Amino acid sequence: MRSLLRLLHPMAYLRRKALYSGLLGGQRRWIIWGGAAWAVRFVRRLFGTGEPVSVYTRDLDPGERVVVLHNEKVKKKRKRKRA
């Protein structure tokens, strides 16, 4: 459901329309709109949007400690081992 909503987002529509009508269809105005839409996406990803979201909070008692771990993303494809 979430991926469907992402496809209906106005900026996603502009990027998609620019790709098909602009780059593949040769319409110059869609290339310009697409460049603007991709630039907005790039700037948002570069600087982030909004405040960070707190995932978990808890008050610590005296003597307790906090351990923060970062797990790497699981690769979708595994490399084949050659025999």
Short mmCIF file of N, CA and C in Angstrom, two decimals:
data_model
loop_
_atom_site.label_atom_id
_atom_site.label_comp_id
_atom_site.label_asym_id
_atom_site.label_seq_id
_atom_site.Cartn_x
_atom_site.Cartn_y
_atom_site.Cartn_z
N MET A 1 0.83 -1.19 0.00
CA MET A 1 0.00 0.00 0.00
C MET A 1 0.87 1.26 0.00
N ARG A 2 1.95 1.19 0.80
CA ARG A 2 2.81 2.37 0.89
C ARG A 2 3.49 2.69 -0.44
N SER A 3 3.89 1.65 -1.19
CA SER A 3 4.53 1.90 -2.48
C SER A 3 3.53 2.50 -3.47
N LEU A 4 2.27 2.13 -3.36
CA LEU A 4 1.25 2.72 -4.22
C LEU A 4 1.09 4.21 -3.92
N LEU A 5 1.07 4.56 -2.63
CA LEU A 5 0.96 5.97 -2.25
C LEU A 5 2.18 6.76 -2.71
N ARG A 6 3.34 6.12 -2.69
CA ARG A 6 4.56 6.79 -3.14
C ARG A 6 4.48 7.09 -4.64
N LEU A 7 3.85 6.22 -5.41
CA LEU A 7 3.71 6.45 -6.84
C LEU A 7 2.75 7.60 -7.13
N LEU A 8 1.80 7.84 -6.23
CA LEU A 8 0.83 8.90 -6.45
C LEU A 8 1.30 10.26 -5.95
N HIS A 9 2.46 10.31 -5.31
CA HIS A 9 2.99 11.57 -4.80
C HIS A 9 3.29 12.51 -5.97
N PRO A 10 2.97 13.80 -5.85
CA PRO A 10 3.15 14.73 -6.97
C PRO A 10 4.58 14.82 -7.49
N MET A 11 5.57 14.81 -6.59
CA MET A 11 6.96 14.90 -7.05
C MET A 11 7.38 13.62 -7.78
N ALA A 12 6.89 12.48 -7.31
CA ALA A 12 7.18 11.22 -7.99
C ALA A 12 6.55 11.22 -9.38
N TYR A 13 5.35 11.77 -9.48
CA TYR A 13 4.69 11.88 -10.78
C TYR A 13 5.50 12.76 -11.74
N LEU A 14 5.98 13.91 -11.23
CA LEU A 14 6.79 14.80 -12.07
C LEU A 14 8.06 14.13 -12.56
N ARG A 15 8.74 13.42 -11.66
CA ARG A 15 9.98 12.73 -12.05
C ARG A 15 9.70 11.65 -13.09
N ARG A 16 8.62 10.89 -12.87
CA ARG A 16 8.27 9.82 -13.81
C ARG A 16 7.87 10.38 -15.17
N LYS A 17 7.04 11.43 -15.15
CA LYS A 17 6.58 12.06 -16.40
C LYS A 17 7.77 12.66 -17.15
N ALA A 18 8.70 13.26 -16.40
CA ALA A 18 9.88 13.86 -17.02
C ALA A 18 10.75 12.79 -17.67
N LEU A 19 10.85 11.65 -17.04
CA LEU A 19 11.66 10.57 -17.61
C LEU A 19 11.07 10.07 -18.91
N TYR A 20 9.77 9.79 -18.91
CA TYR A 20 9.15 9.22 -20.10
C TYR A 20 8.92 10.26 -21.20
N SER A 21 8.35 11.41 -20.85
CA SER A 21 8.03 12.41 -21.86
C SER A 21 9.23 13.26 -22.23
N GLY A 22 10.10 13.51 -21.26
CA GLY A 22 11.24 14.37 -21.51
C GLY A 22 12.42 13.64 -22.14
N LEU A 23 13.00 12.73 -21.39
CA LEU A 23 14.19 12.05 -21.90
C LEU A 23 13.87 11.07 -23.02
N LEU A 24 12.81 10.32 -22.86
CA LEU A 24 12.47 9.33 -23.89
C LEU A 24 11.59 9.91 -25.00
N GLY A 25 10.79 10.93 -24.67
CA GLY A 25 9.88 11.51 -25.66
C GLY A 25 10.44 12.74 -26.35
N GLY A 26 11.48 13.34 -25.78
CA GLY A 26 12.11 14.49 -26.40
C GLY A 26 11.43 15.83 -26.18
N GLN A 27 10.52 15.93 -25.22
CA GLN A 27 9.86 17.20 -24.96
C GLN A 27 10.70 18.01 -23.97
N ARG A 28 11.14 19.16 -24.43
CA ARG A 28 12.08 19.96 -23.67
C ARG A 28 11.52 20.47 -22.34
N ARG A 29 10.25 20.85 -22.31
CA ARG A 29 9.69 21.38 -21.07
C ARG A 29 9.66 20.32 -19.98
N TRP A 30 9.45 19.06 -20.33
CA TRP A 30 9.45 18.00 -19.33
C TRP A 30 10.86 17.71 -18.84
N ILE A 31 11.84 17.92 -19.67
CA ILE A 31 13.23 17.77 -19.22
C ILE A 31 13.53 18.83 -18.16
N ILE A 32 13.05 20.05 -18.36
CA ILE A 32 13.27 21.13 -17.39
C ILE A 32 12.53 20.83 -16.09
N TRP A 33 11.26 20.42 -16.18
CA TRP A 33 10.50 20.09 -14.97
C TRP A 33 11.15 18.92 -14.24
N GLY A 34 11.62 17.97 -14.98
CA GLY A 34 12.27 16.81 -14.36
C GLY A 34 13.56 17.20 -13.66
N GLY A 35 14.33 18.09 -14.28
CA GLY A 35 15.55 18.57 -13.64
C GLY A 35 15.25 19.27 -12.33
N ALA A 36 14.19 20.06 -12.31
CA ALA A 36 13.80 20.75 -11.08
C ALA A 36 13.33 19.75 -10.02
N ALA A 37 12.56 18.75 -10.42
CA ALA A 37 12.05 17.76 -9.47
C ALA A 37 13.19 16.92 -8.89
N TRP A 38 14.15 16.53 -9.75
CA TRP A 38 15.29 15.75 -9.26
C TRP A 38 16.19 16.61 -8.37
N ALA A 39 16.30 17.90 -8.66
CA ALA A 39 17.10 18.80 -7.82
C ALA A 39 16.48 18.93 -6.44
N VAL A 40 15.16 19.06 -6.37
CA VAL A 40 14.48 19.15 -5.07
C VAL A 40 14.71 17.87 -4.27
N ARG A 41 14.62 16.74 -4.94
CA ARG A 41 14.84 15.46 -4.25
C ARG A 41 16.27 15.37 -3.74
N PHE A 42 17.22 15.79 -4.54
CA PHE A 42 18.62 15.74 -4.14
C PHE A 42 18.88 16.63 -2.93
N VAL A 43 18.35 17.85 -2.96
CA VAL A 43 18.56 18.78 -1.84
C VAL A 43 17.91 18.25 -0.57
N ARG A 44 16.72 17.68 -0.67
CA ARG A 44 16.05 17.11 0.51
C ARG A 44 16.86 15.97 1.10
N ARG A 45 17.39 15.11 0.25
CA ARG A 45 18.20 14.00 0.76
C ARG A 45 19.54 14.46 1.31
N LEU A 46 20.08 15.51 0.72
CA LEU A 46 21.37 16.02 1.16
C LEU A 46 21.27 16.64 2.55
N PHE A 47 20.27 17.47 2.78
CA PHE A 47 20.14 18.17 4.05
C PHE A 47 19.17 17.51 5.01
N GLY A 48 18.44 16.51 4.58
CA GLY A 48 17.48 15.84 5.45
C GLY A 48 16.23 16.68 5.61
N THR A 49 15.18 16.05 6.03
CA THR A 49 13.93 16.77 6.24
C THR A 49 13.44 16.53 7.65
N GLY A 50 13.17 17.58 8.37
CA GLY A 50 12.59 17.46 9.69
C GLY A 50 13.58 17.07 10.77
N GLU A 51 13.05 16.87 11.93
CA GLU A 51 13.84 16.48 13.10
C GLU A 51 13.99 14.96 13.13
N PRO A 52 15.10 14.48 13.72
CA PRO A 52 15.24 13.02 13.87
C PRO A 52 14.14 12.47 14.78
N VAL A 53 13.72 11.26 14.51
CA VAL A 53 12.65 10.64 15.28
C VAL A 53 13.27 9.78 16.38
N SER A 54 12.80 9.94 17.60
CA SER A 54 13.27 9.14 18.72
C SER A 54 12.64 7.76 18.63
N VAL A 55 13.47 6.73 18.64
CA VAL A 55 12.97 5.37 18.50
C VAL A 55 12.64 4.77 19.86
N TYR A 56 13.49 5.05 20.86
CA TYR A 56 13.30 4.45 22.17
C TYR A 56 13.82 5.40 23.23
N THR A 57 13.07 5.61 24.30
CA THR A 57 13.53 6.43 25.42
C THR A 57 13.25 5.70 26.72
N ARG A 58 14.17 5.89 27.66
CA ARG A 58 14.01 5.28 28.97
C ARG A 58 14.91 6.01 29.95
N ASP A 59 14.43 6.23 31.16
CA ASP A 59 15.27 6.82 32.21
C ASP A 59 16.19 5.76 32.77
N LEU A 60 17.45 6.14 32.97
CA LEU A 60 18.43 5.20 33.51
C LEU A 60 18.59 5.40 35.00
N ASP A 61 18.71 4.29 35.69
CA ASP A 61 19.00 4.33 37.12
C ASP A 61 20.51 4.47 37.32
N PRO A 62 20.95 4.92 38.48
CA PRO A 62 22.39 5.01 38.74
C PRO A 62 23.06 3.64 38.57
N GLY A 63 24.17 3.63 37.83
CA GLY A 63 24.91 2.40 37.58
C GLY A 63 24.54 1.70 36.29
N GLU A 64 23.46 2.10 35.67
CA GLU A 64 23.09 1.50 34.38
C GLU A 64 23.86 2.19 33.25
N ARG A 65 23.96 1.51 32.13
CA ARG A 65 24.69 2.07 30.99
C ARG A 65 23.91 1.86 29.70
N VAL A 66 24.35 2.58 28.69
CA VAL A 66 23.71 2.52 27.39
C VAL A 66 24.72 1.98 26.38
N VAL A 67 24.30 1.00 25.60
CA VAL A 67 25.13 0.45 24.53
C VAL A 67 24.39 0.68 23.23
N VAL A 68 25.03 1.38 22.30
CA VAL A 68 24.41 1.68 21.01
C VAL A 68 25.11 0.85 19.94
N LEU A 69 24.35 0.05 19.22
CA LEU A 69 24.88 -0.79 18.16
C LEU A 69 24.29 -0.38 16.82
N HIS A 70 25.08 -0.56 15.79
CA HIS A 70 24.61 -0.27 14.43
C HIS A 70 24.78 -1.53 13.60
N ASN A 71 23.69 -2.06 13.10
CA ASN A 71 23.75 -3.24 12.25
C ASN A 71 23.81 -2.81 10.80
N GLU A 72 24.69 -3.46 10.03
CA GLU A 72 24.77 -3.15 8.60
C GLU A 72 23.55 -3.69 7.89
N LYS A 73 23.23 -3.05 6.78
CA LYS A 73 22.10 -3.53 5.98
C LYS A 73 22.45 -4.88 5.38
N VAL A 74 21.45 -5.74 5.31
CA VAL A 74 21.65 -7.06 4.72
C VAL A 74 21.65 -6.91 3.21
N LYS A 75 22.66 -7.47 2.58
CA LYS A 75 22.71 -7.40 1.12
C LYS A 75 21.65 -8.33 0.54
N LYS A 76 20.98 -7.83 -0.48
CA LYS A 76 19.90 -8.62 -1.08
C LYS A 76 20.45 -9.77 -1.93
N LYS A 77 21.53 -9.50 -2.64
CA LYS A 77 22.11 -10.53 -3.48
C LYS A 77 23.40 -11.03 -2.83
N ARG A 78 23.55 -12.33 -2.84
CA ARG A 78 24.80 -12.89 -2.36
C ARG A 78 25.70 -13.15 -3.55
N LYS A 79 26.97 -12.95 -3.34
CA LYS A 79 27.92 -13.24 -4.42
C LYS A 79 28.09 -14.76 -4.55
N ARG A 80 28.15 -15.21 -5.77
CA ARG A 80 28.34 -16.64 -6.01
C ARG A 80 29.79 -16.99 -5.79
N LYS A 81 30.00 -18.11 -5.15
CA LYS A 81 31.36 -18.62 -4.99
C LYS A 81 31.69 -19.46 -6.19
N ARG A 82 32.84 -19.19 -6.75
CA ARG A 82 33.28 -19.98 -7.90
C ARG A 82 33.98 -21.22 -7.42
N ALA A 83 33.66 -22.34 -8.07
CA ALA A 83 34.23 -23.62 -7.64
C ALA A 83 35.60 -23.84 -8.19
#
